[in-house]
XYZ file of C-alpha atoms in Angstrom:
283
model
C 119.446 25.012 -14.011
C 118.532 22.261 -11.451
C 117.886 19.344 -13.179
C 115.300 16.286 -11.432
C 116.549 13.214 -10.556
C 115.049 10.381 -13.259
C 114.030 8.408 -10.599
C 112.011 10.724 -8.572
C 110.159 12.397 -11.908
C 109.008 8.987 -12.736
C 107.791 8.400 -8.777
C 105.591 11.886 -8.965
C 104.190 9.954 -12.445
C 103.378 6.945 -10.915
C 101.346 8.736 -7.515
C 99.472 10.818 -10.566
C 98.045 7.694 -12.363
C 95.798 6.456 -9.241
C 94.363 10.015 -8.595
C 93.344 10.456 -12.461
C 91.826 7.350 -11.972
C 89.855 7.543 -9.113
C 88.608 11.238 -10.325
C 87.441 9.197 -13.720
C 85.870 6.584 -11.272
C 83.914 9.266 -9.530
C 82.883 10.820 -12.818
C 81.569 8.070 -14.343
C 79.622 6.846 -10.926
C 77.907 10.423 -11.125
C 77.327 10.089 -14.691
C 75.686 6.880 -14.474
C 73.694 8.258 -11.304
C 72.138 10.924 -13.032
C 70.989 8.699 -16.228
C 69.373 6.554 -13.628
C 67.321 9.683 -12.112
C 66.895 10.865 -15.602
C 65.413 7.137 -16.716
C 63.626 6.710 -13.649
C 61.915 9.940 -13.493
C 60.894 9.427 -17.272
C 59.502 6.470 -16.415
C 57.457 7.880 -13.635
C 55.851 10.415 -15.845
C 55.394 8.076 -18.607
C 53.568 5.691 -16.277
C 51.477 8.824 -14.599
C 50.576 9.937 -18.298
C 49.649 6.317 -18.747
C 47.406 6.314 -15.474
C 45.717 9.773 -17.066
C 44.966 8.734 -20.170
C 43.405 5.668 -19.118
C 41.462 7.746 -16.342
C 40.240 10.088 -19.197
C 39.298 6.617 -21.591
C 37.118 5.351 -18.565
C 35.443 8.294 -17.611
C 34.624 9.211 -21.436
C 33.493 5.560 -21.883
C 31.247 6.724 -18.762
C 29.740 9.739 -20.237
C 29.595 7.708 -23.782
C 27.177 5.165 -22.114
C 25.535 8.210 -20.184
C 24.876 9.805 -23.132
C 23.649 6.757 -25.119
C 21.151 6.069 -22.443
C 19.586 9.494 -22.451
C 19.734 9.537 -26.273
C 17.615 5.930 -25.808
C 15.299 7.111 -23.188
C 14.540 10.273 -25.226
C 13.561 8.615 -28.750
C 11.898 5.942 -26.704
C 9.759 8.562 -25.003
C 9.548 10.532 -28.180
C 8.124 7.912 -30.368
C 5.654 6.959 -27.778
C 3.308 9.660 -28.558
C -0.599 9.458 -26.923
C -1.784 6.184 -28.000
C -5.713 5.213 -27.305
C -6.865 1.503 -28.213
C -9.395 -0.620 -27.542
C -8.680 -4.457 -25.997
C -10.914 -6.924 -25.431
C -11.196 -9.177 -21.826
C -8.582 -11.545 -21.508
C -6.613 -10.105 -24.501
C -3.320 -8.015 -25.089
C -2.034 -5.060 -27.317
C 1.711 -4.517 -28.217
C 2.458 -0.950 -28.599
C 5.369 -0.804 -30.955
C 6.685 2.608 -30.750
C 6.594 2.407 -26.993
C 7.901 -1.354 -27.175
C 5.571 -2.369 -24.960
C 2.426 -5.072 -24.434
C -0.894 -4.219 -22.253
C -2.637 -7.273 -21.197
C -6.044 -7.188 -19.308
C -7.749 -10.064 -17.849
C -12.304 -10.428 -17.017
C -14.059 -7.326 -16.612
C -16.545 -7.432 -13.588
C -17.705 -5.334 -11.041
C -16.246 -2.368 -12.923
C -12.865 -3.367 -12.327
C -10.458 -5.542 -14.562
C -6.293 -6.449 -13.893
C -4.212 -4.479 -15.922
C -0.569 -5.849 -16.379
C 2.364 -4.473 -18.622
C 5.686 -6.256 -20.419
C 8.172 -4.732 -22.367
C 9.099 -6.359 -25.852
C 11.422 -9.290 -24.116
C 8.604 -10.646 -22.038
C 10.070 -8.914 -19.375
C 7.129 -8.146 -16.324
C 7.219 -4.065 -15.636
C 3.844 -3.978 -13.867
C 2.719 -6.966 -12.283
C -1.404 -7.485 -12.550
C -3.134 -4.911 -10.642
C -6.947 -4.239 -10.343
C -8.040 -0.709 -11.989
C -11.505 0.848 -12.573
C -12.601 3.532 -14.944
C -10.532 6.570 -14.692
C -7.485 5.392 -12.705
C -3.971 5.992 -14.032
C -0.745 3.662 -13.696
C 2.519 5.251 -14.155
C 5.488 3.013 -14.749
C 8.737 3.140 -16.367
C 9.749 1.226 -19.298
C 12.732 0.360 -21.624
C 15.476 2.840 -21.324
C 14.282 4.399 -18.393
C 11.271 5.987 -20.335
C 8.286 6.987 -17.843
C 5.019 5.825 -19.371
C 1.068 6.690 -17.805
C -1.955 4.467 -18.838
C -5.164 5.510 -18.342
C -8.318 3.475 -17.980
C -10.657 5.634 -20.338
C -13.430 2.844 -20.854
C -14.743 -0.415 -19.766
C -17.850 -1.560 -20.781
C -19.695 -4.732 -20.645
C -21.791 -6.095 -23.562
C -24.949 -8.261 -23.361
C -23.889 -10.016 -26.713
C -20.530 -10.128 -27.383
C -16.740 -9.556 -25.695
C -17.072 -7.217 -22.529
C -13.921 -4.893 -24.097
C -11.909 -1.839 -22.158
C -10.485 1.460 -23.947
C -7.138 2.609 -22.685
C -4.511 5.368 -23.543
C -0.686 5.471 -23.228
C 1.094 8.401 -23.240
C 4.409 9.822 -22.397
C 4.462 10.924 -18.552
C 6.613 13.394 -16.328
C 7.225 12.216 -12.418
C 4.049 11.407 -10.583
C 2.538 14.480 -9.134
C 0.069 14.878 -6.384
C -2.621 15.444 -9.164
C -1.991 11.871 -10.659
C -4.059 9.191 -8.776
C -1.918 6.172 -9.097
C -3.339 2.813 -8.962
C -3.236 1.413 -5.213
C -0.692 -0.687 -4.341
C -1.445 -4.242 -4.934
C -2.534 -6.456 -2.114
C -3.104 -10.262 -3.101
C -6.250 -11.569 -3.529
C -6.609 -13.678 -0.258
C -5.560 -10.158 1.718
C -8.281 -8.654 0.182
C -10.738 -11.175 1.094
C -9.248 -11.272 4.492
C -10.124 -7.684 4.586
C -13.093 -8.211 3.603
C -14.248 -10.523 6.031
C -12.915 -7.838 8.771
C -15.075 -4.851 7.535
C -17.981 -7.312 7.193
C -17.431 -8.345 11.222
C -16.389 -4.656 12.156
C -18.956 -2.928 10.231
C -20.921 -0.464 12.609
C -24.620 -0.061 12.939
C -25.531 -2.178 10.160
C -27.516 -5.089 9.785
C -27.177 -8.280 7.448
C -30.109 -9.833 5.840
C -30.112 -13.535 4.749
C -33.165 -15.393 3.863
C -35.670 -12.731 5.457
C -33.958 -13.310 8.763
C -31.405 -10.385 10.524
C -27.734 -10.694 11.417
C -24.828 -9.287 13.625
C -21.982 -8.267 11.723
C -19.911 -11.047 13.386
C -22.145 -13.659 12.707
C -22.324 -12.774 8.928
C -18.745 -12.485 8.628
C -18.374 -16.396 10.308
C -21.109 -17.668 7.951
C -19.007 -16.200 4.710
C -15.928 -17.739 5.643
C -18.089 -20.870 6.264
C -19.425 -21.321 3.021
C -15.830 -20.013 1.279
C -13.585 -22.617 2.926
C -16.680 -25.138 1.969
C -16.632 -23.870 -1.790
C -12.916 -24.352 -1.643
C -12.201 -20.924 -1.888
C -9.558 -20.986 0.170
C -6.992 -23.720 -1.105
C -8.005 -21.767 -4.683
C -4.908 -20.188 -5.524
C -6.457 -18.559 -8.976
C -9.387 -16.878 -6.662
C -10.016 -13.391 -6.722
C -11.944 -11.271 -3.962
C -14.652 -10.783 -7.054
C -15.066 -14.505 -7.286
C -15.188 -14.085 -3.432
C -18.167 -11.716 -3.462
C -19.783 -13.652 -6.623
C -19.563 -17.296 -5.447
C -20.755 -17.012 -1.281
C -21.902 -13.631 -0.648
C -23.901 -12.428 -3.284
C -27.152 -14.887 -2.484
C -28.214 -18.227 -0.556
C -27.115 -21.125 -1.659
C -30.057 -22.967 -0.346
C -33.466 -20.342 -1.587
C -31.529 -18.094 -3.966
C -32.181 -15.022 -2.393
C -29.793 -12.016 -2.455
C -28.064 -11.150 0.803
C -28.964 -8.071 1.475
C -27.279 -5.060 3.878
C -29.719 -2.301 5.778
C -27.609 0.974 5.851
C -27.449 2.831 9.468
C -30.299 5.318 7.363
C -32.324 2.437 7.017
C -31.497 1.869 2.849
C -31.346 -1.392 1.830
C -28.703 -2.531 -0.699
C -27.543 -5.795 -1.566
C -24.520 -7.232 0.001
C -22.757 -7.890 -3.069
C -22.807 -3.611 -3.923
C -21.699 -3.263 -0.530
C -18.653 -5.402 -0.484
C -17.871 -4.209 -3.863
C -18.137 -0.585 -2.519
C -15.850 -1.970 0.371
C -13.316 -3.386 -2.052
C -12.953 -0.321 -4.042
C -11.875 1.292 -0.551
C -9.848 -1.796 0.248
C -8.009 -1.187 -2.991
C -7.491 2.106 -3.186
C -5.857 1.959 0.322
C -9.148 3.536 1.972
């Protein structure tokens, strides 16, 4: 039997040791490799898990708050069931169910200005002229759609002229609803109103006995309403308009009076009222 030389047996040894130990070296490099993938991709899906749940929070805290508004809007407009009352000129009602006030301010001419706040004070229909039988649709707290109707207004010798109105629940407008007109302010409307007066065809205006072009009628109104101070009158109405210059003279007393192309004589204050109705109902 061949026997090794001691000297070359413990060579082979030595080239063995750095070849074990790179092969660990390797090992342990893959090893740690694939804990890092293995961390790193647990991390990913822990942080995309993280992402959807907080997705699915927010979009349920969406549907929460949906939900809670149509829950609102549906006992608001449940408990506001048909409500008629009466309200006296330059007075207000608070609905409570409905959590809302109706205000009204002087009846004349068949017309009064109708505004509505919710319970904070807060304006949801700004002042608006309405005569018997119109119908305002608006939309209140929470969304809830609302229609008042002028039932009433009457006018009372002795006593506070008063108006009768209902509030009820109310679906989208509809072409059968007749909406109030959109409101113009009062110095438009006069403004109008001097136009129709100097536009007006085949008509003739009547002061003091004596007969008078359109034109010239219109010129002498606007006359005596900057001269009244009508015009730097930021509280005046086209009513006060009609009542204070064109209704009579300011010198006899007499009405003003308007001859109709039929030949009819009315006064002039029915006529501009009558041409203020149109005005306001966008006419």
């Amino acid at each position: 039997m061949t026997r090794v030389p001691l000297e070359y047996a413990s060579e082979r040894r030595r080239r063995r040791v750095p070849v074990l130990a790179i092969g660990l070296g390797l090992m342990i490099v893959v090893l740690i490799g694939i804990v890092f993938v293995l961390v790193e991709r647990q991390r990913q899906t822990q942080q995309a898990l993280l992402v959807s749940k907080m997705a699915e929070a927010q979009l349920l805290s969406q549907m929460q708050v949906a939900r809670a508004a149509q829950l609102q809007a549906a006992a608001t407009q449940a408990s506001a069931t048909p409500a008629e009352f009466r309200l006296e000129q330059r007075g207000a009602h608070v609905l409570e169910d409905a959590k809302v006030r109706v205000s009204i301010g002087d009846i004349t001419g068949g017309r009064v200005r109708v505004s509505v706040e919710d319970d904070t004070g807060r304006l949801l229909v700004e002042a608006r002229s309405m005569r018997q039988g119109d119908v305002l649709q608006f939309t209140g707290p929470a969304d809830a759609s609302f229609r008042l109707e002028l039932l009433e207004l009457t006018n009372l010798l002795i006593g506070n002229d008063f108006a009768r109105l209902r509030l009820s629940p109310a679906a989208p407008a509809t072409q059968a609803t007749r909406p109030a007109a959109p409101e113009l302010t009062e110095t438009q409307k006069i403004d109008l109103l001097l136009a129709r007066v100097a536009g007006a065809r085949n008509i003739v205006f009547i002061r003091n006995g004596s007969e008078h072009a359109p034109p010239e009628a219109a010129d002498h109104l606007r006359m005596k309403w900057d001269q009244a101070g009508g015009a730097s009158d930021s509280d005046a109405t086209a009513l006060d308009f009609i009542e204070r210059v064109a209704t009579r003279s300011s010198l006899s007393g007499r009405q003003y009076r308007v001859r109709l192309p039929d030949g009819r004589e009315i006064t002039a204050a029915d006529w501009l009222r009558e041409q203020l109705r149109q005005i306001e109902e966008g006419r």
